[in-house]
Amino acid sequence: MDVKSALQSARERHLQELKDLLSIPSISALPAHKDDMQKAAEWMANALQKIGMENVNIMPTGGHPVVYGDWLKAEDKPTVLIYGHYDVQPVDPLDLWETPPFEADIRDGKIYARGATDDKGQVFMHIKAVEALMNTYGELPVNVKFCIEGEEEVGSPHLDEFVDQHQELLSANVLVISDNPMLEKGQPSVCYGLRGLCGLQIDVKGAKGDLHSGLYGGGVPNPLHELADLLSSMHDDKGRVSVEGFYDDVIPLSTDEKEAYDDLNYDEESLREELDVPALYGEEGYTFLERTWVRPTLEINGMHGGFQGEGTKTVLPSEASAKITCRLVPGQNPDKIMQLLEQHIERHHSHAVTVNITPFDKGKPFVTPFDHPAIQAAGDSLQHAYGVHPAYTRMGGSLPIAETFSDILDIPIVLMGFGLPTENFHAPNEHFHLENFDKGLEAICHYYNTLGETLK
Amino acid sequence: MDVKSALQSARERHLQELKDLLSIPSISALPAHKDDMQKAAEWMANALQKIGMENVNIMPTGGHPVVYGDWLKAEDKPTVLIYGHYDVQPVDPLDLWETPPFEADIRDGKIYARGATDDKGQVFMHIKAVEALMNTYGELPVNVKFCIEGEEEVGSPHLDEFVDQHQELLSANVLVISDNPMLEKGQPSVCYGLRGLCGLQIDVKGAKGDLHSGLYGGGVPNPLHELADLLSSMHDDKGRVSVEGFYDDVIPLSTDEKEAYDDLNYDEESLREELDVPALYGEEGYTFLERTWVRPTLEINGMHGGFQGEGTKTVLPSEASAKITCRLVPGQNPDKIMQLLEQHIERHHSHAVTVNITPFDKGKPFVTPFDHPAIQAAGDSLQHAYGVHPAYTRMGGSLPIAETFSDILDIPIVLMGFGLPTENFHAPNEHFHLENFDKGLEAICHYYNTLGETLK
């Protein structure tokens, strides 16, 4: 029997097992669900045990435990680390769910439940793919290690420490994560890069208290003017960041990658309509995908000062604040960029006011080389299962867990998501398309087979 | 007997009467004090009747009534309209008052009570000055009209309509108002100009909802950037407003006036220290007094958009807003300036966003010519009573009542205040220095005598 047949004949059992997993309300954010968290961890450990994993262990952390299990008998073969999480988001507002969030319901080719796509459904696929390979060949084409955490939905507060303390246990040749959506329905994608992050708050202070704008206006520094000038000085009129040195270390996009993005024929006009903006906007000379995937940015996330109520109040405020974050791309170092930002602010602010800077947490960008065999093999496997050319993408956001593994284990990462952007993860009526469950299982099996042959 | 002796011999009676007036809690903002408002109006009407005013009338408005009274028997003499108000501010927080707000207490040469300086004490002085003149000469050197309203502390919502409906009744050669502080203790001053006002709210809209700054940042217009650019475009680096045409109609300061301001030797360094700013700031080439009295300004009074809480949130906000007001000087027309502002915004904003403008109420600047006899006579009278050279000032703020009278009656206005900036008007422990009560009475009597001789 081949793997595909094994998957097909096990389909009903798979769905029953998945429904069982989805019935556990493992909401990591709510202390009332502590027992459910333990139950979900045990469910995962049992599932790993049943498919022949060894060293299965529910490992304590400062918060909810990590479930680990491995199979390391594929001599001279690479090791694949599989990351996933068994915790889910809260479910309120409950009355917007068409069926109860913890009673999985299959309708219209989709399975509806909290966790269906994020991430129980997707990590379950890896377990079942490994099971199918094992049942078919009696062994696995690669060594595998599962690392399934229970705190992703609360920001993985203990994952850094856990990975740091278990570097040898977790060491591998590639990390595979299925916890993200594919580009769109029918368009499978491999994501191989994420932007990094650094940011800061700017607090501008003028006079010691608010003043009457009639009596003092025009004669006393206004922190709002100063803040507007400072923020305005950070971009030029071509949409480029004008902080000196900002682009110095940016690694330019390779021709192959640019072609791969152009091949996607991304429809900017549809996006513009969907967002309902008069025009898209950004750094001159780049497409929307390039601007958000491979170009660094500086965004004001918030600003405030003075009167914000209805109507008018003739106040000359004492203080004004803004928060900005930069998305960084491979080559850029968050610490260096923070320094450049501070220098820019210092150089540009009027000395009639006091300016204070508070840095926020930083995150490094990561990219697995486009031509890395683990990336190309992922694309090939998606093509095999879906019969369409896969998209090679990066993401504009940051993924703290990817940074953790990339930083501590220095490991290439493949993001191979089977969810869809429209599947209501984090919202009522979360669901997962069974079409992607089926094709994804096939793709994962094919991927592990290919990795066994190509990855060293 | 001369007027000065008449004032001196009546002093104890004056203070008793003032205490009686101050005992009425005529708080216009609080509906619970409606009866007290009526009582205070009646008190004023009686006081006018007793000093020989005719046509005394408590005239209804849409809110609290206006008290009117006149004496028009000075043939071929000018008519002086005297404005004041009998309403007072609320008194909370009550526990910060050292003596009860409506039980006037005299200590250290000051009378403490709500309304002592703003404005019962000051309008009372005009009544007593007229009484002293009448008692001394059996007639008055000028015709007088009293207009004492009861809604100044709530923004005089019915004064426009009242003045408009009684233009003939209120017509006069000069309006005298004592409802403002003098420059500082020992420095009597005549204020002869106020700035006007216009303002607007700018609402910038980008995408139809907030977006994730990682996924969309750099590729979608950010309304906060747009707002910062717009606001920054409104000033140049010399502190000048760079809205095209903004200064076109400004009437330059005359040499006489500039000299009068320079003579004040205003201490900018003390102000800087008091406000605790690293430096004062404003339009290059002007002093602080010039910047705030005779130069127009554009101030941002408030702005906000995006995330304003603690820490960071990587949002690319959908909307951003700012409120700005301009202070205008004689020559400038608020409607025209509004138009220039709208044109500037239209010209400068990116067409990747939508910008909405909401105008606020406008107010015209006013100035009584510096060399007008009513202004110079006011200065002479202050010099006579105080024995020091008076300050001729303007004010940076706007005074809606002055605009009402100036606009509807087209009348020169003299602001001759006897309060001090430190007398806690609108705050607990409001008080009034008896030194200014005494010298002020003398100055007012001298002023009416002089006006009778010089004003046509």
PDB file of C-alpha atoms in Angstrom, chain A residues 195 197 201 205-209 211-225 227-233 235 266 271 273-283 288 291-293 295 297-317 320-321 323-325 327 350-354 360-361 395-398, chain B residues 195 197 201 205-209 211-225 227-233 235 266 271 273-283 288 291-293 295 297-317 320-321 323-325 327 350-354 360-361 395-398:
ATOM      1  CA  ARG A 195      10.673  40.848   8.959  1.00  0.00           C
ATOM      2  CA  LEU A 197      11.105  44.625  14.524  1.00  0.00           C
ATOM      3  CA  GLN A 201       8.150  55.817  22.059  1.00  0.00           C
ATOM      4  CA  LYS A 205       7.725  67.953  26.707  1.00  0.00           C
ATOM      5  CA  GLY A 206       7.359  71.716  26.488  1.00  0.00           C
ATOM      6  CA  ALA A 207       6.207  73.932  29.365  1.00  0.00           C
ATOM      7  CA  LYS A 208       5.603  72.322  32.735  1.00  0.00           C
ATOM      8  CA  GLY A 209       1.829  72.474  32.335  1.00  0.00           C
ATOM      9  CA  LEU A 211      -1.132  76.724  28.706  1.00  0.00           C
ATOM     10  CA  HIS A 212      -3.845  78.917  27.228  1.00  0.00           C
ATOM     11  CA  SER A 213      -3.150  79.071  23.496  1.00  0.00           C
ATOM     12  CA  GLY A 214      -4.378  82.668  23.323  1.00  0.00           C
ATOM     13  CA  LEU A 215      -2.173  84.031  26.049  1.00  0.00           C
ATOM     14  CA  TYR A 216       0.931  81.993  25.192  1.00  0.00           C
ATOM     15  CA  GLY A 217       0.364  80.756  21.639  1.00  0.00           C
ATOM     16  CA  GLY A 218       3.139  81.813  19.299  1.00  0.00           C
ATOM     17  CA  GLY A 219       5.617  82.500  22.099  1.00  0.00           C
ATOM     18  CA  VAL A 220       6.131  79.125  23.753  1.00  0.00           C
ATOM     19  CA  PRO A 221       7.264  75.856  22.104  1.00  0.00           C
ATOM     20  CA  ASN A 222       4.325  73.591  21.266  1.00  0.00           C
ATOM     21  CA  PRO A 223       5.281  69.900  21.679  1.00  0.00           C
ATOM     22  CA  LEU A 224       2.702  68.910  19.054  1.00  0.00           C
ATOM     23  CA  HIS A 225       4.451  71.006  16.413  1.00  0.00           C
ATOM     24  CA  LEU A 227       6.394  65.984  17.262  1.00  0.00           C
ATOM     25  CA  ALA A 228       4.809  66.574  13.848  1.00  0.00           C
ATOM     26  CA  ASP A 229       8.115  67.949  12.550  1.00  0.00           C
ATOM     27  CA  LEU A 230      10.067  65.024  13.969  1.00  0.00           C
ATOM     28  CA  LEU A 231       7.713  62.400  12.562  1.00  0.00           C
ATOM     29  CA  SER A 232       7.525  64.165   9.231  1.00  0.00           C
ATOM     30  CA  SER A 233      11.333  64.219   9.030  1.00  0.00           C
ATOM     31  CA  HIS A 235      10.196  59.935   5.468  1.00  0.00           C
ATOM     32  CA  TYR A 266      -0.528  39.915  -7.137  1.00  0.00           C
ATOM     33  CA  LEU A 271      -6.373  44.994  -2.434  1.00  0.00           C
ATOM     34  CA  GLU A 273     -10.628  48.141  -3.277  1.00  0.00           C
ATOM     35  CA  GLU A 274     -10.807  45.743  -0.362  1.00  0.00           C
ATOM     36  CA  LEU A 275      -9.067  48.248   1.943  1.00  0.00           C
ATOM     37  CA  ASP A 276     -11.110  51.095   0.480  1.00  0.00           C
ATOM     38  CA  VAL A 277      -8.201  53.532   0.100  1.00  0.00           C
ATOM     39  CA  PRO A 278      -7.906  56.088  -2.706  1.00  0.00           C
ATOM     40  CA  ALA A 279      -4.477  54.638  -3.567  1.00  0.00           C
ATOM     41  CA  LEU A 280      -1.895  52.267  -2.195  1.00  0.00           C
ATOM     42  CA  TYR A 281       1.240  54.031  -1.065  1.00  0.00           C
ATOM     43  CA  GLY A 282       4.836  53.187  -0.268  1.00  0.00           C
ATOM     44  CA  GLU A 283       8.477  53.342  -1.234  1.00  0.00           C
ATOM     45  CA  PHE A 288       3.136  46.026  -2.726  1.00  0.00           C
ATOM     46  CA  ARG A 291       7.235  46.807   0.113  1.00  0.00           C
ATOM     47  CA  THR A 292       5.687  44.522   2.706  1.00  0.00           C
ATOM     48  CA  TRP A 293       7.907  41.438   2.385  1.00  0.00           C
ATOM     49  CA  ARG A 295      11.695  46.313   2.279  1.00  0.00           C
ATOM     50  CA  THR A 297       9.587  50.277   6.991  1.00  0.00           C
ATOM     51  CA  LEU A 298       8.990  52.840   9.678  1.00  0.00           C
ATOM     52  CA  GLU A 299       5.391  53.207  10.826  1.00  0.00           C
ATOM     53  CA  ILE A 300       3.824  55.504  13.366  1.00  0.00           C
ATOM     54  CA  ASN A 301       1.511  53.236  15.370  1.00  0.00           C
ATOM     55  CA  GLY A 302       0.008  55.944  17.517  1.00  0.00           C
ATOM     56  CA  MET A 303       0.365  59.520  18.562  1.00  0.00           C
ATOM     57  CA  HIS A 304      -1.452  61.849  20.895  1.00  0.00           C
ATOM     58  CA  GLY A 305      -1.278  65.098  22.741  1.00  0.00           C
ATOM     59  CA  GLY A 306      -3.518  67.974  23.794  1.00  0.00           C
ATOM     60  CA  PHE A 307      -7.267  68.056  23.524  1.00  0.00           C
ATOM     61  CA  GLN A 308      -9.000  65.080  21.940  1.00  0.00           C
ATOM     62  CA  GLY A 309     -12.666  65.599  22.813  1.00  0.00           C
ATOM     63  CA  GLU A 310     -15.516  66.994  20.755  1.00  0.00           C
ATOM     64  CA  GLY A 311     -15.194  70.514  19.398  1.00  0.00           C
ATOM     65  CA  THR A 312     -12.364  72.818  20.262  1.00  0.00           C
ATOM     66  CA  LYS A 313     -10.267  73.717  23.292  1.00  0.00           C
ATOM     67  CA  THR A 314      -7.685  76.442  22.963  1.00  0.00           C
ATOM     68  CA  VAL A 315      -4.937  74.658  24.801  1.00  0.00           C
ATOM     69  CA  LEU A 316      -1.220  74.749  24.156  1.00  0.00           C
ATOM     70  CA  PRO A 317      -0.353  71.333  25.533  1.00  0.00           C
ATOM     71  CA  ALA A 320       2.941  64.962  23.120  1.00  0.00           C
ATOM     72  CA  SER A 321       3.838  61.350  22.398  1.00  0.00           C
ATOM     73  CA  LYS A 323       4.972  55.300  19.121  1.00  0.00           C
ATOM     74  CA  ILE A 324       6.810  54.045  16.073  1.00  0.00           C
ATOM     75  CA  THR A 325       7.925  50.616  14.946  1.00  0.00           C
ATOM     76  CA  ARG A 327       9.967  46.374  10.285  1.00  0.00           C
ATOM     77  CA  SER A 350      14.269  71.673  18.541  1.00  0.00           C
ATOM     78  CA  HIS A 351      16.163  72.470  21.689  1.00  0.00           C
ATOM     79  CA  ALA A 352      13.237  74.492  22.984  1.00  0.00           C
ATOM     80  CA  VAL A 353      11.660  71.188  24.103  1.00  0.00           C
ATOM     81  CA  THR A 354      12.771  68.077  25.965  1.00  0.00           C
ATOM     82  CA  PHE A 360      10.469  48.694  22.889  1.00  0.00           C
ATOM     83  CA  ASP A 361      11.346  45.006  22.506  1.00  0.00           C
ATOM     84  CA  MET A 395       5.726  37.708   5.488  1.00  0.00           C
ATOM     85  CA  GLY A 396       5.716  41.355   6.529  1.00  0.00           C
ATOM     86  CA  GLY A 397       5.066  40.592  10.162  1.00  0.00           C
ATOM     87  CA  SER A 398       7.319  39.095  12.781  1.00  0.00           C
TER      88      SER A 398
ATOM     89  CA  ARG B 195      -6.656  88.641  18.902  1.00  0.00           C
ATOM     90  CA  LEU B 197      -9.728  83.238  16.317  1.00  0.00           C
ATOM     91  CA  GLN B 201     -10.374  69.904  12.792  1.00  0.00           C
ATOM     92  CA  LYS B 205      -8.687  58.521   6.786  1.00  0.00           C
ATOM     93  CA  GLY B 206      -6.679  55.724   5.197  1.00  0.00           C
ATOM     94  CA  ALA B 207      -7.890  52.133   4.908  1.00  0.00           C
ATOM     95  CA  LYS B 208     -11.410  51.309   6.059  1.00  0.00           C
ATOM     96  CA  GLY B 209     -10.154  49.657   9.258  1.00  0.00           C
ATOM     97  CA  LEU B 211      -4.435  47.057   9.826  1.00  0.00           C
ATOM     98  CA  HIS B 212      -1.553  44.958  11.107  1.00  0.00           C
ATOM     99  CA  SER B 213       1.570  47.066  10.631  1.00  0.00           C
ATOM    100  CA  GLY B 214       3.646  43.984   9.871  1.00  0.00           C
ATOM    101  CA  LEU B 215       1.433  42.622   7.129  1.00  0.00           C
ATOM    102  CA  TYR B 216       0.544  45.975   5.538  1.00  0.00           C
ATOM    103  CA  GLY B 217       3.172  48.401   6.848  1.00  0.00           C
ATOM    104  CA  GLY B 218       5.057  50.124   4.042  1.00  0.00           C
ATOM    105  CA  GLY B 219       2.427  49.352   1.422  1.00  0.00           C
ATOM    106  CA  VAL B 220      -0.680  51.189   2.612  1.00  0.00           C
ATOM    107  CA  PRO B 221      -1.012  54.909   3.388  1.00  0.00           C
ATOM    108  CA  ASN B 222      -0.671  55.616   7.121  1.00  0.00           C
ATOM    109  CA  PRO B 223      -2.942  58.536   8.154  1.00  0.00           C
ATOM    110  CA  LEU B 224      -0.567  59.395  11.008  1.00  0.00           C
ATOM    111  CA  HIS B 225       2.293  60.017   8.571  1.00  0.00           C
ATOM    112  CA  LEU B 227      -1.184  64.143   9.408  1.00  0.00           C
ATOM    113  CA  ALA B 228       2.376  64.709  10.655  1.00  0.00           C
ATOM    114  CA  ASP B 229       3.397  65.889   7.181  1.00  0.00           C
ATOM    115  CA  LEU B 230       0.405  68.209   6.905  1.00  0.00           C
ATOM    116  CA  LEU B 231       0.918  69.742  10.334  1.00  0.00           C
ATOM    117  CA  SER B 232       4.636  70.066   9.777  1.00  0.00           C
ATOM    118  CA  SER B 233       4.001  71.886   6.495  1.00  0.00           C
ATOM    119  CA  HIS B 235       5.323  76.315   9.827  1.00  0.00           C
ATOM    120  CA  TYR B 266       9.184  92.418  29.869  1.00  0.00           C
ATOM    121  CA  LEU B 271       8.820  83.597  32.064  1.00  0.00           C
ATOM    122  CA  GLU B 273      11.965  79.798  34.177  1.00  0.00           C
ATOM    123  CA  GLU B 274       8.376  79.945  35.381  1.00  0.00           C
ATOM    124  CA  LEU B 275       7.196  77.754  32.491  1.00  0.00           C
ATOM    125  CA  ASP B 276      10.212  75.479  32.878  1.00  0.00           C
ATOM    126  CA  VAL B 277      11.024  75.250  29.168  1.00  0.00           C
ATOM    127  CA  PRO B 278      14.560  74.955  27.765  1.00  0.00           C
ATOM    128  CA  ALA B 279      13.870  78.032  25.602  1.00  0.00           C
ATOM    129  CA  LEU B 280      11.012  80.248  24.502  1.00  0.00           C
ATOM    130  CA  TYR B 281      10.178  79.821  20.849  1.00  0.00           C
ATOM    131  CA  GLY B 282       8.305  81.704  18.167  1.00  0.00           C
ATOM    132  CA  GLU B 283       8.405  83.750  15.001  1.00  0.00           C
ATOM    133  CA  PHE B 288       7.445  87.387  23.376  1.00  0.00           C
ATOM    134  CA  ARG B 291       4.483  87.250  19.323  1.00  0.00           C
ATOM    135  CA  THR B 292       1.524  86.878  21.670  1.00  0.00           C
ATOM    136  CA  TRP B 293      -0.135  90.302  21.326  1.00  0.00           C
ATOM    137  CA  ARG B 295       1.397  88.545  15.616  1.00  0.00           C
ATOM    138  CA  THR B 297      -0.323  82.280  15.158  1.00  0.00           C
ATOM    139  CA  LEU B 298      -1.303  78.767  14.234  1.00  0.00           C
ATOM    140  CA  GLU B 299      -1.310  76.258  17.075  1.00  0.00           C
ATOM    141  CA  ILE B 300      -2.096  72.565  17.131  1.00  0.00           C
ATOM    142  CA  ASN B 301      -4.362  72.132  20.152  1.00  0.00           C
ATOM    143  CA  GLY B 302      -4.615  68.384  19.964  1.00  0.00           C
ATOM    144  CA  MET B 303      -3.947  65.386  17.799  1.00  0.00           C
ATOM    145  CA  HIS B 304      -4.477  61.684  18.062  1.00  0.00           C
ATOM    146  CA  GLY B 305      -4.612  58.465  16.173  1.00  0.00           C
ATOM    147  CA  GLY B 306      -3.712  54.811  16.589  1.00  0.00           C
ATOM    148  CA  PHE B 307      -2.614  53.140  19.785  1.00  0.00           C
ATOM    149  CA  GLN B 308      -2.210  55.311  22.851  1.00  0.00           C
ATOM    150  CA  GLY B 309      -1.924  52.813  25.703  1.00  0.00           C
ATOM    151  CA  GLU B 310       1.116  51.518  27.554  1.00  0.00           C
ATOM    152  CA  GLY B 311       3.825  49.790  25.551  1.00  0.00           C
ATOM    153  CA  THR B 312       3.517  48.968  21.901  1.00  0.00           C
ATOM    154  CA  LYS B 313       0.864  47.748  19.478  1.00  0.00           C
ATOM    155  CA  THR B 314       1.826  47.146  15.892  1.00  0.00           C
ATOM    156  CA  VAL B 315      -1.187  48.753  14.346  1.00  0.00           C
ATOM    157  CA  LEU B 316      -1.414  50.733  11.145  1.00  0.00           C
ATOM    158  CA  PRO B 317      -4.354  52.928  12.072  1.00  0.00           C
ATOM    159  CA  ALA B 320      -5.920  60.314  12.597  1.00  0.00           C
ATOM    160  CA  SER B 321      -7.171  63.721  13.694  1.00  0.00           C
ATOM    161  CA  LYS B 323      -7.396  70.307  15.945  1.00  0.00           C
ATOM    162  CA  ILE B 324      -5.754  73.612  15.154  1.00  0.00           C
ATOM    163  CA  THR B 325      -6.631  77.194  15.988  1.00  0.00           C
ATOM    164  CA  ARG B 327      -5.042  83.615  16.629  1.00  0.00           C
ATOM    165  CA  SER B 350      -1.399  62.983  -0.306  1.00  0.00           C
ATOM    166  CA  HIS B 351      -4.153  61.692  -2.501  1.00  0.00           C
ATOM    167  CA  ALA B 352      -3.695  58.210  -1.089  1.00  0.00           C
ATOM    168  CA  VAL B 353      -5.828  59.307   1.877  1.00  0.00           C
ATOM    169  CA  THR B 354      -9.105  61.122   2.410  1.00  0.00           C
ATOM    170  CA  PHE B 360     -14.876  75.724  14.366  1.00  0.00           C
ATOM    171  CA  ASP B 361     -16.455  78.994  15.491  1.00  0.00           C
ATOM    172  CA  MET B 395      -4.062  90.444  24.924  1.00  0.00           C
ATOM    173  CA  GLY B 396      -3.208  87.262  23.065  1.00  0.00           C
ATOM    174  CA  GLY B 397      -6.542  85.658  23.798  1.00  0.00           C
ATOM    175  CA  SER B 398      -9.987  86.402  22.470  1.00  0.00           C
TER     176      SER B 398
END
